[in-house]
Structures are given as C-alpha cells and as structure tokens.
XYZ file of C-alpha atoms in Angstrom:
720
model
C -11.186 25.496 24.088
C -7.697 24.915 25.509
C -5.238 27.723 26.180
C -2.567 28.570 23.647
C 0.763 26.941 24.656
C 3.548 29.291 25.676
C 6.880 29.496 23.886
C 8.501 27.609 26.762
C 5.894 24.849 26.542
C 6.411 24.523 22.797
C 10.169 24.354 23.305
C 9.779 21.654 25.946
C 7.554 19.598 23.644
C 10.050 19.875 20.780
C 12.820 18.815 23.158
C 10.827 15.728 24.155
C 10.194 14.945 20.499
C 13.879 15.143 19.646
C 14.701 12.848 22.556
C 12.562 10.011 21.148
C 15.656 8.597 19.462
C 17.577 8.514 22.758
C 18.564 5.181 24.239
C 15.770 3.667 26.297
C 18.130 3.474 29.285
C 17.634 7.190 29.901
C 14.118 6.425 31.146
C 13.251 5.748 34.762
C 13.463 2.115 35.938
C 15.382 1.038 32.810
C 18.802 -0.376 33.595
C 20.644 -3.655 33.950
C 18.456 -6.723 33.470
C 15.359 -4.683 32.589
C 17.216 -2.910 29.800
C 18.397 -6.283 28.477
C 14.829 -7.624 28.616
C 13.580 -4.634 26.628
C 16.302 -5.119 24.026
C 15.135 -8.711 23.538
C 11.766 -7.242 22.566
C 13.404 -4.924 20.037
C 12.978 -1.886 22.303
C 16.204 0.106 22.225
C 14.973 3.716 21.975
C 12.398 5.829 23.768
C 10.097 5.852 20.728
C 10.204 2.048 20.541
C 8.776 1.890 24.048
C 6.072 4.492 23.384
C 4.920 2.464 20.357
C 5.017 -0.837 22.260
C 1.251 -0.814 22.683
C -0.714 -3.180 24.946
C -1.809 -6.478 23.443
C -4.786 -6.744 25.781
C -6.690 -4.739 28.369
C -8.387 -5.852 31.572
C -11.558 -3.798 31.718
C -12.253 -3.231 35.431
C -15.202 -1.050 34.489
C -16.981 -4.328 33.798
C -15.626 -6.817 36.371
C -18.117 -9.516 37.304
C -18.088 -12.194 39.947
C -17.853 -15.834 38.914
C -21.499 -16.584 39.609
C -22.656 -13.843 37.225
C -20.136 -14.490 34.440
C -22.436 -15.518 31.589
C -21.555 -18.679 29.682
C -20.778 -17.889 26.064
C -19.742 -14.299 26.809
C -16.348 -12.651 27.325
C -15.923 -11.620 30.946
C -13.325 -10.248 33.356
C -13.236 -11.795 36.816
C -10.923 -11.342 39.785
C -10.376 -14.483 41.844
C -7.875 -16.252 44.086
C -5.854 -19.258 42.934
C -6.832 -22.399 44.840
C -5.052 -25.172 42.907
C -2.597 -25.472 39.979
C -2.054 -28.764 38.135
C 0.272 -29.567 35.196
C -0.822 -32.552 33.091
C 0.870 -34.327 30.184
C -1.822 -36.460 28.502
C 0.428 -37.279 25.543
C 3.878 -36.401 24.145
C 4.338 -32.739 23.275
C 1.021 -31.852 24.900
C 1.042 -30.072 28.272
C -2.094 -28.768 29.951
C -2.131 -26.460 32.953
C -5.394 -26.488 34.922
C -5.949 -23.670 37.424
C -8.902 -23.545 39.819
C -9.800 -20.095 41.147
C -12.300 -18.951 43.770
C -14.176 -15.832 44.718
C -16.985 -15.352 47.201
C -19.580 -16.588 44.676
C -18.062 -19.670 43.073
C -15.292 -21.573 41.279
C -13.912 -21.203 37.766
C -11.348 -23.365 35.953
C -8.762 -21.814 33.629
C -7.066 -24.158 31.158
C -3.840 -23.393 29.277
C -2.504 -25.580 26.438
C 1.205 -26.021 25.623
C 2.221 -23.353 28.162
C 3.754 -25.392 31.007
C 5.568 -22.359 32.409
C 2.249 -20.976 33.644
C 2.320 -23.661 36.362
C 5.372 -21.877 37.765
C 3.892 -18.387 37.410
C 0.728 -19.056 39.423
C 0.647 -20.306 43.001
C -1.994 -20.877 45.608
C -3.201 -17.631 47.169
C -2.370 -15.372 44.191
C -5.057 -12.861 43.299
C -5.517 -13.024 39.542
C -7.553 -11.109 36.992
C -8.830 -13.359 34.185
C -10.309 -12.244 30.892
C -11.770 -14.617 28.310
C -14.832 -16.391 26.966
C -16.737 -18.312 29.610
C -17.716 -21.927 28.866
C -19.141 -24.725 30.992
C -17.969 -28.302 31.402
C -17.501 -31.030 34.003
C -19.598 -29.081 36.506
C -17.506 -25.885 36.398
C -17.457 -22.616 34.579
C -14.294 -22.540 32.486
C -12.058 -20.267 30.457
C -9.785 -21.827 27.847
C -6.482 -20.017 27.359
C -7.716 -16.809 29.015
C -5.590 -13.749 29.363
C -4.517 -13.337 32.981
C -2.687 -10.903 35.192
C -1.354 -11.608 38.676
C -2.363 -8.646 40.801
C 0.301 -7.325 43.136
C -0.194 -5.765 46.542
C -0.556 -2.352 44.944
C -3.166 -3.635 42.539
C -6.035 -4.095 44.948
C -9.194 -4.159 42.853
C -10.606 -1.126 44.575
C -7.484 0.879 43.749
C -6.951 -0.348 40.202
C -7.129 1.964 37.240
C -10.408 1.641 35.409
C -8.704 -0.177 32.528
C -5.488 -2.096 33.111
C -3.207 -2.353 30.057
C -1.216 -5.511 29.485
C 1.836 -5.050 27.289
C 3.691 -7.835 25.482
C 6.620 -9.006 27.593
C 9.384 -11.577 27.410
C 12.033 -13.221 29.498
C 13.185 -11.052 32.384
C 10.239 -8.641 32.315
C 6.894 -9.011 34.069
C 3.716 -7.338 32.840
C 3.629 -5.251 36.021
C 7.166 -3.931 35.530
C 6.497 -3.212 31.870
C 3.410 -1.233 32.832
C 5.426 0.772 35.376
C 8.207 1.539 32.863
C 5.729 2.574 30.153
C 3.818 4.762 32.607
C 7.031 6.623 33.466
C 7.919 6.948 29.778
C 4.510 8.384 28.896
C 4.759 10.869 31.768
C 8.321 11.953 30.983
C 8.473 11.733 27.181
C 4.951 11.213 25.845
C 3.928 14.829 25.329
C 5.475 15.017 21.865
C 4.935 17.256 18.866
C 2.783 15.814 16.091
C 4.593 14.885 12.887
C 1.343 14.807 10.884
C 0.288 18.053 9.220
C -2.552 19.589 11.239
C -4.854 19.655 8.210
C -4.677 15.842 7.881
C -5.387 15.348 11.582
C -8.378 17.693 11.355
C -9.684 16.330 8.048
C -10.004 12.785 9.401
C -10.949 13.722 12.957
C -7.899 11.972 14.388
C -6.486 12.251 17.884
C -3.305 14.227 18.318
C -0.231 12.032 18.622
C 0.482 12.897 22.256
C -3.069 12.101 23.343
C -3.114 8.893 21.312
C 0.043 7.705 23.062
C -1.538 8.342 26.468
C -4.880 6.776 25.638
C -3.519 3.682 23.921
C -1.385 2.818 26.953
C -3.655 4.012 29.771
C -7.111 4.555 28.283
C -9.833 6.542 29.984
C -12.359 4.279 28.276
C -12.344 1.429 25.776
C -13.847 3.784 23.204
C -10.972 6.245 23.549
C -8.521 3.332 23.444
C -9.890 2.386 20.025
C -9.697 5.975 18.753
C -6.073 6.079 19.914
C -5.290 2.807 18.150
C -6.864 4.121 14.947
C -4.678 7.226 15.062
C -1.533 5.147 15.491
C -2.711 2.683 12.831
C -3.246 5.554 10.390
C 0.308 6.741 11.102
C 1.580 3.283 10.239
C -0.413 3.098 7.004
C 0.480 6.589 5.808
C 4.174 6.127 6.551
C 4.139 2.823 4.662
C 2.405 4.400 1.665
C 4.942 7.217 1.578
C 7.829 4.767 2.009
C 6.589 2.733 -0.946
C 6.445 5.842 -3.096
C 9.866 6.958 -1.871
C 11.253 3.543 -2.784
C 9.761 3.857 -6.246
C 11.141 7.369 -6.698
C 14.644 6.273 -5.688
C 14.460 3.119 -7.817
C 13.419 5.096 -10.879
C 15.144 8.384 -10.195
C 16.948 9.806 -13.223
C 15.973 6.986 -15.600
C 14.463 7.450 -19.034
C 11.469 5.162 -19.573
C 11.198 3.047 -22.709
C 8.202 3.989 -24.851
C 7.226 0.581 -26.192
C 5.658 -0.073 -29.582
C 2.274 -1.593 -28.783
C 0.805 -2.307 -32.219
C 3.660 -3.838 -34.194
C 3.902 -6.995 -36.349
C 4.988 -9.310 -33.511
C 1.904 -8.286 -31.555
C -0.347 -9.086 -34.490
C 1.420 -12.414 -35.061
C 1.121 -13.390 -31.419
C -2.603 -12.592 -31.244
C -3.133 -14.608 -34.429
C -1.201 -17.535 -32.955
C -3.267 -17.629 -29.761
C -5.638 -20.609 -29.781
C -8.363 -18.465 -28.200
C -9.652 -14.912 -28.075
C -8.841 -12.859 -25.019
C -11.819 -12.367 -22.719
C -13.123 -8.856 -22.021
C -11.316 -8.774 -18.656
C -8.084 -10.072 -20.156
C -8.312 -7.541 -22.968
C -8.964 -4.713 -20.497
C -5.942 -5.745 -18.401
C -3.776 -6.045 -21.511
C -4.897 -2.586 -22.692
C -3.982 -1.056 -19.316
C -0.559 -2.691 -19.436
C 0.090 -1.623 -23.019
C -1.025 1.932 -22.253
C 1.555 2.058 -19.452
C 4.254 0.512 -21.618
C 3.646 3.011 -24.406
C 3.581 6.024 -22.096
C 6.321 8.405 -21.016
C 6.469 6.999 -17.474
C 7.851 3.761 -16.081
C 5.163 1.126 -15.549
C 4.679 -0.229 -12.039
C 1.615 -2.493 -12.304
C 0.237 -5.444 -10.343
C -1.913 -7.983 -12.197
C -4.240 -9.781 -9.790
C -5.986 -12.887 -11.058
C -7.445 -15.939 -9.381
C -6.283 -19.424 -10.327
C -6.953 -20.146 -14.002
C -7.976 -16.628 -15.044
C -5.352 -16.386 -17.793
C -2.714 -13.981 -16.497
C -0.094 -15.799 -18.591
C -1.897 -14.884 -21.812
C -1.979 -11.224 -20.765
C 1.736 -11.329 -19.956
C 2.384 -12.733 -23.453
C 0.871 -9.579 -24.953
C 3.352 -7.474 -22.985
C 6.223 -9.661 -24.246
C 5.116 -9.069 -27.829
C 5.308 -5.304 -27.290
C 8.887 -5.735 -26.076
C 9.759 -7.699 -29.224
C 8.276 -5.013 -31.466
C 10.334 -2.409 -29.613
C 13.562 -4.326 -30.236
C 14.283 -4.632 -26.526
C 14.229 -7.507 -24.019
C 12.093 -8.919 -21.198
C 12.857 -11.007 -18.107
C 10.180 -13.240 -16.589
C 11.140 -14.332 -13.058
C 9.227 -17.098 -11.261
C 9.675 -18.284 -7.645
C 10.523 -21.902 -8.562
C 12.300 -23.672 -11.397
C 9.196 -25.829 -11.875
C 7.090 -22.753 -12.542
C 9.742 -21.078 -14.696
C 9.922 -24.178 -16.874
C 6.152 -24.280 -17.060
C 6.094 -20.689 -18.327
C 8.594 -21.624 -20.997
C 6.560 -24.672 -22.008
C 3.320 -22.698 -22.193
C 4.536 -19.497 -23.805
C 7.507 -20.832 -25.758
C 5.498 -22.257 -28.701
C 3.375 -19.100 -28.824
C 6.455 -16.887 -28.923
C 8.029 -19.147 -31.560
C 4.939 -18.723 -33.737
C 5.220 -14.950 -33.406
C 8.950 -14.970 -34.223
C 10.025 -13.981 -30.714
C 13.202 -15.606 -29.415
C 13.457 -16.888 -25.830
C 15.615 -18.890 -23.408
C 15.165 -20.593 -20.022
C 17.688 -19.804 -17.253
C 17.352 -21.544 -13.869
C 19.666 -23.054 -11.301
C 19.112 -26.406 -13.018
C 20.255 -25.166 -16.440
C 23.485 -26.935 -17.379
C 26.632 -24.854 -17.667
C 26.877 -24.929 -21.458
C 23.231 -23.999 -22.066
C 23.469 -21.250 -19.483
C 26.602 -19.822 -21.061
C 24.945 -19.803 -24.485
C 21.807 -18.142 -23.074
C 23.857 -15.491 -21.271
C 25.802 -14.710 -24.439
C 22.616 -14.412 -26.510
C 21.009 -12.112 -23.926
C 24.114 -9.928 -23.775
C 24.138 -9.427 -27.548
C 20.367 -8.985 -27.795
C 19.891 -12.060 -29.982
C 17.345 -13.383 -27.457
C 14.306 -11.273 -26.593
C 12.739 -13.071 -23.598
C 14.409 -14.814 -20.660
C 12.312 -17.094 -18.444
C 13.960 -17.969 -15.164
C 14.242 -17.934 -11.417
C 16.567 -15.879 -9.221
C 19.282 -17.262 -11.485
C 18.458 -14.226 -13.654
C 19.977 -12.060 -10.910
C 23.420 -13.645 -11.318
C 26.290 -11.466 -12.472
C 26.847 -13.641 -15.538
C 23.354 -12.821 -16.851
C 23.331 -9.407 -18.522
C 20.895 -7.886 -20.996
C 21.655 -5.678 -23.955
C 18.454 -3.672 -23.475
C 16.097 -4.883 -20.770
C 12.843 -2.905 -20.932
C 10.317 -5.149 -19.132
C 10.524 -7.158 -15.915
C 7.708 -9.621 -15.215
C 7.682 -11.081 -11.698
C 5.267 -13.862 -10.822
C 4.044 -14.140 -7.223
C 5.979 -10.999 -6.333
C 5.419 -11.382 -2.581
C 7.709 -14.433 -2.708
C 10.645 -12.201 -3.598
C 12.393 -9.642 -1.430
C 12.544 -5.945 -2.225
C 16.244 -6.284 -3.017
C 15.669 -9.052 -5.559
C 13.095 -7.011 -7.428
C 15.355 -3.974 -7.425
C 18.369 -6.037 -8.551
C 16.528 -7.334 -11.610
C 15.251 -3.884 -12.554
C 18.795 -2.522 -12.280
C 19.782 -4.755 -15.211
C 17.710 -2.442 -17.404
C 17.513 1.268 -16.587
C 13.921 2.441 -16.856
C 12.530 -1.078 -17.236
C 8.776 -1.411 -16.793
C 7.565 -3.740 -14.053
C 4.612 -6.120 -14.313
C 4.071 -8.109 -11.111
C 1.547 -10.943 -11.170
C -0.051 -13.031 -8.464
C -2.705 -15.725 -8.286
C -2.907 -15.290 -4.530
C -6.275 -13.663 -3.790
C -5.558 -10.308 -2.189
C -8.266 -8.275 -0.441
C -8.540 -4.695 -1.651
C -7.356 -3.253 1.666
C -4.273 -5.458 1.648
C -3.490 -4.592 -1.968
C -3.818 -0.871 -1.243
C -1.626 -1.020 1.850
C 1.168 -3.346 0.705
C 1.139 -2.505 -3.006
C 0.071 1.111 -2.721
C 2.806 2.257 -5.078
C 1.485 0.066 -7.888
C -1.443 0.392 -10.258
C -3.679 -2.678 -10.113
C -5.416 -4.672 -12.832
C -7.779 -7.511 -11.879
C -9.079 -10.554 -13.721
C -11.880 -12.263 -11.828
C -13.460 -14.642 -14.339
C -11.950 -17.815 -15.769
C -12.012 -18.019 -19.569
C -12.392 -21.778 -19.276
C -14.316 -22.879 -16.240
C -13.173 -26.486 -16.401
C -15.330 -29.241 -14.994
C -15.343 -27.756 -11.489
C -14.131 -28.827 -8.071
C -16.041 -30.118 -5.065
C -14.495 -29.583 -1.642
C -15.233 -31.719 1.420
C -14.021 -31.397 5.008
C -13.433 -34.796 6.599
C -12.251 -35.920 10.052
C -9.169 -38.186 10.251
C -11.323 -41.276 10.756
C -12.952 -40.672 7.348
C -9.688 -40.600 5.396
C -10.775 -43.816 3.655
C -13.208 -41.672 1.627
C -10.268 -39.790 0.167
C -8.201 -42.927 -0.386
C -11.137 -44.500 -2.233
C -11.533 -41.437 -4.452
C -7.802 -41.463 -5.222
C -7.869 -45.147 -6.181
C -10.970 -44.660 -8.320
C -9.391 -41.716 -10.134
C -6.127 -43.574 -10.775
C -7.993 -46.627 -12.066
C -9.710 -44.282 -14.534
C -6.310 -43.068 -15.737
C -6.154 -39.864 -13.715
C -3.790 -38.681 -10.983
C -3.926 -37.256 -7.471
C -2.081 -35.025 -5.026
C -1.596 -35.584 -1.302
C -0.454 -32.443 0.532
C 1.236 -32.370 3.957
C 2.192 -29.345 6.087
C 5.648 -30.664 7.083
C 8.544 -32.056 5.087
C 9.635 -34.724 7.556
C 9.033 -35.952 11.083
C 11.909 -33.873 12.488
C 9.986 -30.660 11.858
C 8.146 -29.397 14.918
C 5.615 -27.344 12.992
C 6.920 -24.046 14.338
C 7.097 -22.633 10.813
C 3.375 -23.155 10.342
C 2.561 -19.721 11.662
C 0.185 -18.511 8.971
C -2.725 -19.761 11.092
C -3.215 -18.759 14.745
C -2.738 -21.464 17.368
C -6.392 -21.143 18.381
C -7.452 -22.125 14.859
C -5.377 -25.292 14.756
C -6.446 -28.750 15.711
C -4.945 -30.381 18.768
C -4.001 -33.520 16.875
C -0.858 -35.013 18.355
C 0.626 -35.811 14.965
C 1.154 -33.425 12.092
C 1.630 -35.192 8.765
C 4.983 -34.939 7.037
C 5.451 -35.573 3.323
C 8.392 -37.977 3.672
C 6.702 -40.260 6.199
C 3.283 -40.043 4.534
C 4.704 -41.063 1.161
C 6.217 -44.187 2.719
C 3.044 -45.069 4.620
C 0.703 -44.604 1.656
C 2.974 -46.539 -0.682
C 2.958 -49.496 1.711
C -0.585 -49.152 3.016
C -3.701 -47.327 1.858
C -2.417 -46.713 -1.690
C -0.367 -49.864 -2.111
C 0.003 -50.803 -5.756
C -0.079 -47.200 -6.976
C 3.007 -45.301 -8.061
C 3.496 -42.747 -5.262
C 6.114 -40.002 -5.689
C 7.484 -37.257 -3.439
C 8.070 -33.523 -3.943
C 9.260 -31.105 -1.244
C 10.954 -27.736 -1.156
C 14.085 -29.258 0.413
C 14.867 -31.400 -2.603
C 17.487 -30.134 -5.029
C 16.332 -28.252 -8.114
C 17.089 -31.291 -10.290
C 15.177 -33.614 -7.972
C 12.160 -31.301 -7.887
C 12.140 -30.957 -11.659
C 12.375 -34.706 -12.134
C 9.573 -35.422 -9.651
C 7.289 -32.854 -11.273
C 8.100 -34.002 -14.804
C 7.474 -37.630 -13.839
C 4.066 -36.658 -12.506
C 3.276 -34.519 -15.533
C 4.270 -37.356 -17.907
C 2.011 -39.761 -16.038
C 4.835 -41.928 -14.675
C 3.406 -41.351 -11.172
C -0.176 -41.890 -10.030
C 0.049 -39.916 -6.786
C 2.336 -37.059 -5.805
C 2.846 -36.488 -2.072
C 3.995 -32.913 -1.628
C 4.264 -29.876 0.577
C 2.897 -26.526 -0.608
C 5.625 -26.339 -3.260
C 2.833 -27.245 -5.720
C 0.744 -24.284 -4.556
C 1.798 -21.863 -7.272
C 1.190 -22.464 -10.928
C 1.780 -26.213 -11.292
C -0.431 -27.343 -14.157
C -1.287 -31.026 -14.606
C -4.823 -31.179 -16.103
C -4.955 -34.959 -15.589
C -4.881 -34.530 -11.781
C -8.429 -34.768 -10.444
C -8.206 -35.576 -6.709
C -6.407 -33.894 -3.821
C -6.145 -34.829 -0.148
C -4.806 -32.130 2.196
C -3.758 -33.447 5.593
C -4.059 -31.150 8.633
C -5.875 -28.597 6.492
C -6.413 -26.311 9.477
C -2.647 -25.699 9.404
C -2.958 -23.632 6.215
C -4.426 -20.229 5.436
C -7.511 -20.032 3.217
C -5.544 -18.405 0.400
C -3.063 -21.291 0.408
C -5.816 -23.918 0.430
C -7.584 -22.140 -2.406
C -4.355 -22.090 -4.389
C -3.797 -25.776 -3.690
C -7.228 -26.902 -4.823
C -6.696 -24.922 -8.005
C -4.282 -27.696 -9.018
C -7.189 -30.110 -9.729
C -10.260 -29.857 -11.941
C -8.317 -27.783 -14.474
C -9.119 -29.962 -17.472
C -12.186 -31.730 -18.819
C -12.683 -33.805 -15.668
C -14.200 -32.621 -12.411
C -11.985 -32.453 -9.345
C -12.434 -33.535 -5.742
C -10.605 -31.999 -2.788
C -10.651 -33.563 0.676
C -9.594 -31.341 3.577
C -8.644 -33.563 6.516
C -8.969 -31.806 9.856
C -9.236 -33.025 13.438
C -10.830 -29.795 14.701
C -14.320 -30.102 16.095
C -17.461 -28.498 14.699
C -18.254 -24.890 15.662
C -14.582 -23.964 15.976
C -12.766 -21.220 14.067
C -10.731 -23.866 12.238
C -13.892 -25.585 11.015
C -15.507 -22.286 10.077
C -12.559 -21.441 7.867
C -12.557 -24.807 6.102
C -16.322 -24.862 5.633
C -16.018 -21.587 3.748
C -14.029 -23.510 1.128
C -16.924 -25.937 0.824
C -19.335 -23.057 0.183
C -17.484 -20.937 -2.360
C -14.811 -21.070 -5.045
C -14.394 -17.273 -5.172
C -10.808 -16.643 -4.157
C -11.317 -12.971 -3.345
C -14.311 -13.750 -1.124
C -12.177 -16.306 0.720
C -9.348 -13.815 1.085
C -11.692 -11.286 2.682
C -12.960 -13.975 5.068
C -9.401 -15.009 5.923
C -8.613 -11.397 6.727
C -11.651 -11.059 9.009
C -10.872 -14.294 10.852
C -7.168 -13.753 11.249
C -6.979 -9.971 11.842
C -3.405 -9.577 10.734
C -1.464 -7.860 8.003
C 0.610 -10.860 6.983
C -1.955 -12.992 5.169
C 0.535 -13.472 2.355
C 3.247 -14.880 4.605
C 5.436 -11.835 4.090
C 7.618 -12.477 7.127
C 9.617 -15.018 5.131
C 10.233 -12.638 2.272
C 11.442 -9.349 3.694
C 7.976 -7.842 3.751
C 6.386 -5.284 5.992
C 4.526 -6.097 9.182
C 1.652 -3.804 10.129
C 1.531 -4.074 13.917
C -1.341 -1.756 14.755
C -3.562 -2.093 11.703
C -6.598 -4.352 11.556
C -7.099 -4.565 7.795
C -10.510 -6.170 8.195
C -11.807 -3.214 10.229
C -9.625 -0.332 9.062
C -10.646 -0.157 5.405
C -11.402 3.570 5.783
C -7.938 4.224 7.217
C -6.336 2.323 4.345
C -8.232 4.404 1.787
C -7.411 7.664 3.584
C -3.711 6.828 3.769
C -3.612 5.837 0.106
C -5.300 9.054 -1.029
C -3.316 11.290 1.333
C -0.015 9.759 0.190
C -0.905 10.399 -3.445
C -1.752 14.037 -2.702
C 1.357 14.584 -0.598
C 3.736 13.114 -3.199
C 2.018 14.988 -6.040
C 2.661 18.238 -4.184
C 6.101 17.473 -2.733
C 7.683 14.239 -3.977
C 10.728 14.590 -1.731
C 8.789 15.588 1.433
C 11.314 18.374 1.863
C 9.006 21.287 2.752
C 9.003 22.603 6.313
C 5.494 21.200 6.841
C 6.419 17.692 5.666
C 9.969 17.345 6.971
C 8.858 15.839 10.334
C 6.694 13.351 8.435
C 9.634 12.440 6.184
C 11.765 11.713 9.246
C 9.016 9.496 10.657
C 8.705 7.569 7.377
C 12.420 6.898 7.270
C 12.535 5.929 10.927
C 9.660 3.446 10.636
C 10.270 1.823 7.264
C 13.668 2.873 5.979
C 15.246 -0.420 7.032
C 12.867 -2.401 4.824
C 14.057 -0.501 1.773
C 17.733 -0.124 2.606
C 18.590 -1.852 -0.671
C 17.222 1.109 -2.607
C 17.072 4.038 -0.157
C 20.449 5.600 -0.743
C 19.599 9.216 -0.117
C-alpha cells in the first residue's frame, strides 16, 4: 500500500492540474517552429499534448531478426536501409520500395502513394519496422509497415522496452514529439483525477496520472491497453454528460405539451391506413405516444432498417398532434425525400382531416408565402420540408412535435433551431441507417431508443453479387433485361465528376480500397453508358451538386418512368422509393461503407419484383475490401452488417459524422469497448439523476472536464 501524500504533495498536484490549460509553449523544448508544428496538430495547451496519445507502438520486447520473422504474422524488426527506389507505374500512383538488411537476411518494405518516404529514408539508416510479413518475388515483404528511423541515441540495446510513436505533421519528427511528450509527462503529468474515486474503484480503472504515463510510455502492452481503456472511458462519460447537459439547456424552463393520444384524428388515421401496424410498429408507436402524453419532453430515436415502416409510425405521432390542436414539423435531409414524405403521408393525412403543406428550397415564392401564413395562424397542422423550415419567414403558431429524418445528417444547431420554433416541442428522430447498439448508446445517449427490425412487407427480395471490373457485362446485361421487361435500374458512382480526386471518400480506410487507377464519376459514366454499354436506353443523371429543381426533375422523371436508368451518387441512399427499379450497379463498391451499401441496395426489390445488386470492385480475394463486400452477399440484416462494419473499421465515425458537426471519439474502439460504453451510459444517468447541474464539490472537476472536451460541439445551445 502506498504512503499517504503530504499536504505539499497534494498542493503540487493541484497546481499541475490547474496548469493543464496553460499554453503548450511553457513546456520544455516547445518554441518557435516546434510550437507552430504542434499548433498545426491542434495542440495549443498542455492538456492537448498529454491527450495526444501514440498511434502505434514498436514493441522491442518482441524484436525478431528478418530470418525468423514468420510470414503471415505481425513482427517488429530492426534493419539497415540498403536501397530506396521511387516508382511511378501509372498516373497518380507512386510506390516507394525500400530494401533493408540485418545479419540474417533481406526484407522489402513497400509504401503506396507516399512518395515523401523516399526522402525520409536513406542508405545506412537504422530503421525499426512493424507490420505483417508476406512473401513475394523471393523476398520477405511488409506492405505499408509502420517505421521509425532510429537515431544515435536509440541504439536497440538502449531503447525503452516499448517505443511509442505519436502522430506528427509537417515540421515535427516522431523523435522530437516523443521527447516533448516525455518532458510534458514528467513535468505536468502527475495530475489530480477529475473522476470521483468511487467510479474509478467500481470499474477497476487506472488513476488518470498513471494512465497518462502508461499510454505514452507503457511498461508493457497490457498496461498500455488498460491506460487506453481508462482514457477511453473518460471520453465516453464526458460525452454522455455533455449530451445530457445539452438536453437540459435546450429544454430548461420549458413546459412540455401533454398530447392527446386517443382522439378522433387518431382513430380516423388508423382507419385510413391500408394495412394494420405490425407488432413492432405498434410497440414503437405506443412508446412514442406514451412520451408525447407524459409530463416530460420527448427525446426519442426511432431506429428501423430499410422498409420497416418508420413512416407509418411517424404518421401516428402526427395524428396525436392534430388531436391536440398543435402543429408538427417533419424535416428531411433532401427535397426529394421531403416531397416523398408528402406524397406518401399526404393522402393519409387528408383522409384523417389533418392539414399539411410542403416547404422546401424548391417551393415557389407564392406557395411558400401561403404555407408560411397558414403555419403562422395555425390553419395548417403539419409542415413537411427541408432546412427551409429553419428560415425566419417560417413560424408556427404552436409547434409541439419535431420529426427529423436521418438526424445524423443535420448539425446540432439545426436541430436546436427547429425546436426553438416551439417551446417544449417533443423530438422524434428517425434513421434507416443501421446503428450498432454501442454506437447508439454513445452518440445518442441522451435519447430513448425504439427499434423496428422486421419488414411488414418483405418484397420479392434482393440478390447481391460482387463482380470484378472485367465482369461488368453481367450487370449491363441484367440492366438491359430489366428495362426490356419494363423495369428500371440505378448505376451508382462514388464521385460526381472527373475533377474530384476522391479525397472526400474517407468513410473507408485506404487499406480497404482497391488500387484501381480510375474511380468512376457519375457525369462521365452517364455519358459513357449512354453512348456505349447501355446505348438505346434512356439514361439520366442525379448528383448532389445539381440544383434543387434539377434534382427534383431528375428524380420525378425516373419515378414517372421517363428514364430507364438513373446514374447517381449516394444522393439516392436515403429514402428514395421507386418500386419499379429492380437492378443496381455500384461502381468502386469498396469505396463505400457497409451501411451506405446496405442503404443503396434497399432502393431495389421494394415492390413485387425481385432485385439484383452488382457490387463492382477491383480488390483481390482475401482482402479486407472483399471481406466487407462478401458480407453483403451473405446477409440482408442491416444491424448485423453495421456491427461487422464497426469491427472492421474500428472507428467512431461510421455514420460519417465529420461532415455534420458530430463528435469524434479518438480513443474509443466501439467494437471492443462495449463494456465501457454501457458503464458510461449508466454512470451518466446516475450522476445526472443525483446532480443534474454537476455543481457539487465532488462533481465540479468532472463538469469542467466535460465542458473542456465537448463544450465546443454544443456551443449553439450551451449558454451557461
């Protein structure tokens, strides 16, 4: 048992803790160009540096020589550079080949699209390599290994047992970063713990100070992982508390609307439905209605795979609004989807005597003015629309329900802005994007969740096939056959036009992508197909860069049957419903996440005719890219695919949240940290139930940490 710290030691630790917000330049070795390099990495304060954890570790407890590096296994070797060659086999493809020697043999390291490595390595350098060992052309090889050039002070015999490698950028070497972090840990790392001691003890977590030391300079790989888990738990708990703080501030001081849930409009709407709600739909509707009729503001997420009938459940909520004499706003991410909602639900609402209007950017000035006037007076109950609903000219007399479809496509500020149009308005967020439970708990921890997993109408089914580029004729033949039978087809491309370099396609790691020299663009592909493989068919184009009017016209033309084939980007991913479409070809399918591909294939096979989906991919067999796509061949369960995507990709941004003001979890591995996610969720609930403002002496340090980590994400609503 350790000795009890003295008063002076406690005071020194508190002083170090308070100094975490100091400018990073107060640390040793940080000045001039090195300070500028750190700022480029977003490191401006001492705490930023302490949380800048290594991306990799070179484990010198298990260094092997080249001769004994087993093929098929991950190994760390230390060798001397013998030869460096930069090759350019085709445009936009650079390959650096490095041959290294030790006393037992030769190994080749290959780096793709990283030409600068040819300048970083020179003959005679001693280098530590870490990666999976393969064999080819007579040599042991490592493809895209992690490497570290060992300096004169890094002789293998003198190296630390485990060498951390921190992310660096221009103007900062890995060696200098390691030196700066080492000084920071020594001078400022012995900090007080912001977590209550009971939480640390309950979960058997490391103390914060020890976790900082072990994550940067681990005594063993096991302790490194325990340190990462402690810091990952901090991240998760702070996020959970931030979400609840955001909700408290959003809803602070408002009086919720107690909706009527069994009125005449509800009965009329249920009678007008052409089908009975399934058990799952009914259960979800009952949960929503219970929230709407309660004395608290609803904050609910409705999760449902493609075709599970979330729209019908939302209609039930709209009927409750009508019976209450208040209003609802239904906001969709695109005008195409907003119009589709109006077309689907409009007749049903008409039959139940519920008034509605459509408000999008494409709505003409006169119609928009009339809709705005009717909403302001309360003559219209339901508004379907896009972000046009956020405009100042759109006001509601009594907005009591906000329905947001595909909520992750909207920023926090947009959601808050719509809710501000009706004090105390209930929120129902819906998504067809399959979300693993751990991701739902972490990113939507402030929301109650309802799930619909079964489709009320299975349709005729969809078959999915992975094909190499040379077999594209199979897809073209299927498209022609479908069109000759009176059906339609989609062709999906990852890029809009040839000018795009593909840099925005970051939802799939580089290692999972094919090395094809050409990535298909919608504009060029539409021209080529119209003149070549699909000549004679009516081939249209739809991309996100077209104007709202152009997109609406393209989609309506396809829906009316004026087009046989629609070449598109992923703008058709969400909600587009054309039952006559039966075939889909997705070019460069390895460029998309599994959730996106699952959403895309949900556009076909929705009616009485079976669907076929062809996933074109140049990646070879037994690669991660192929493994991902073959999962789509095996299963149509969106949630199973989402879990697989999470395991393969190991990141907290499966939903593409970077584009939408979302939260990035830097230290959390959602596929492996399910227990941490559950702990953080439960702890946050207990903490807020006991002290909603986190103002007690015990929780005040935690409150400061929450604000410091995630306050910027919620600046639109955090006004306290």
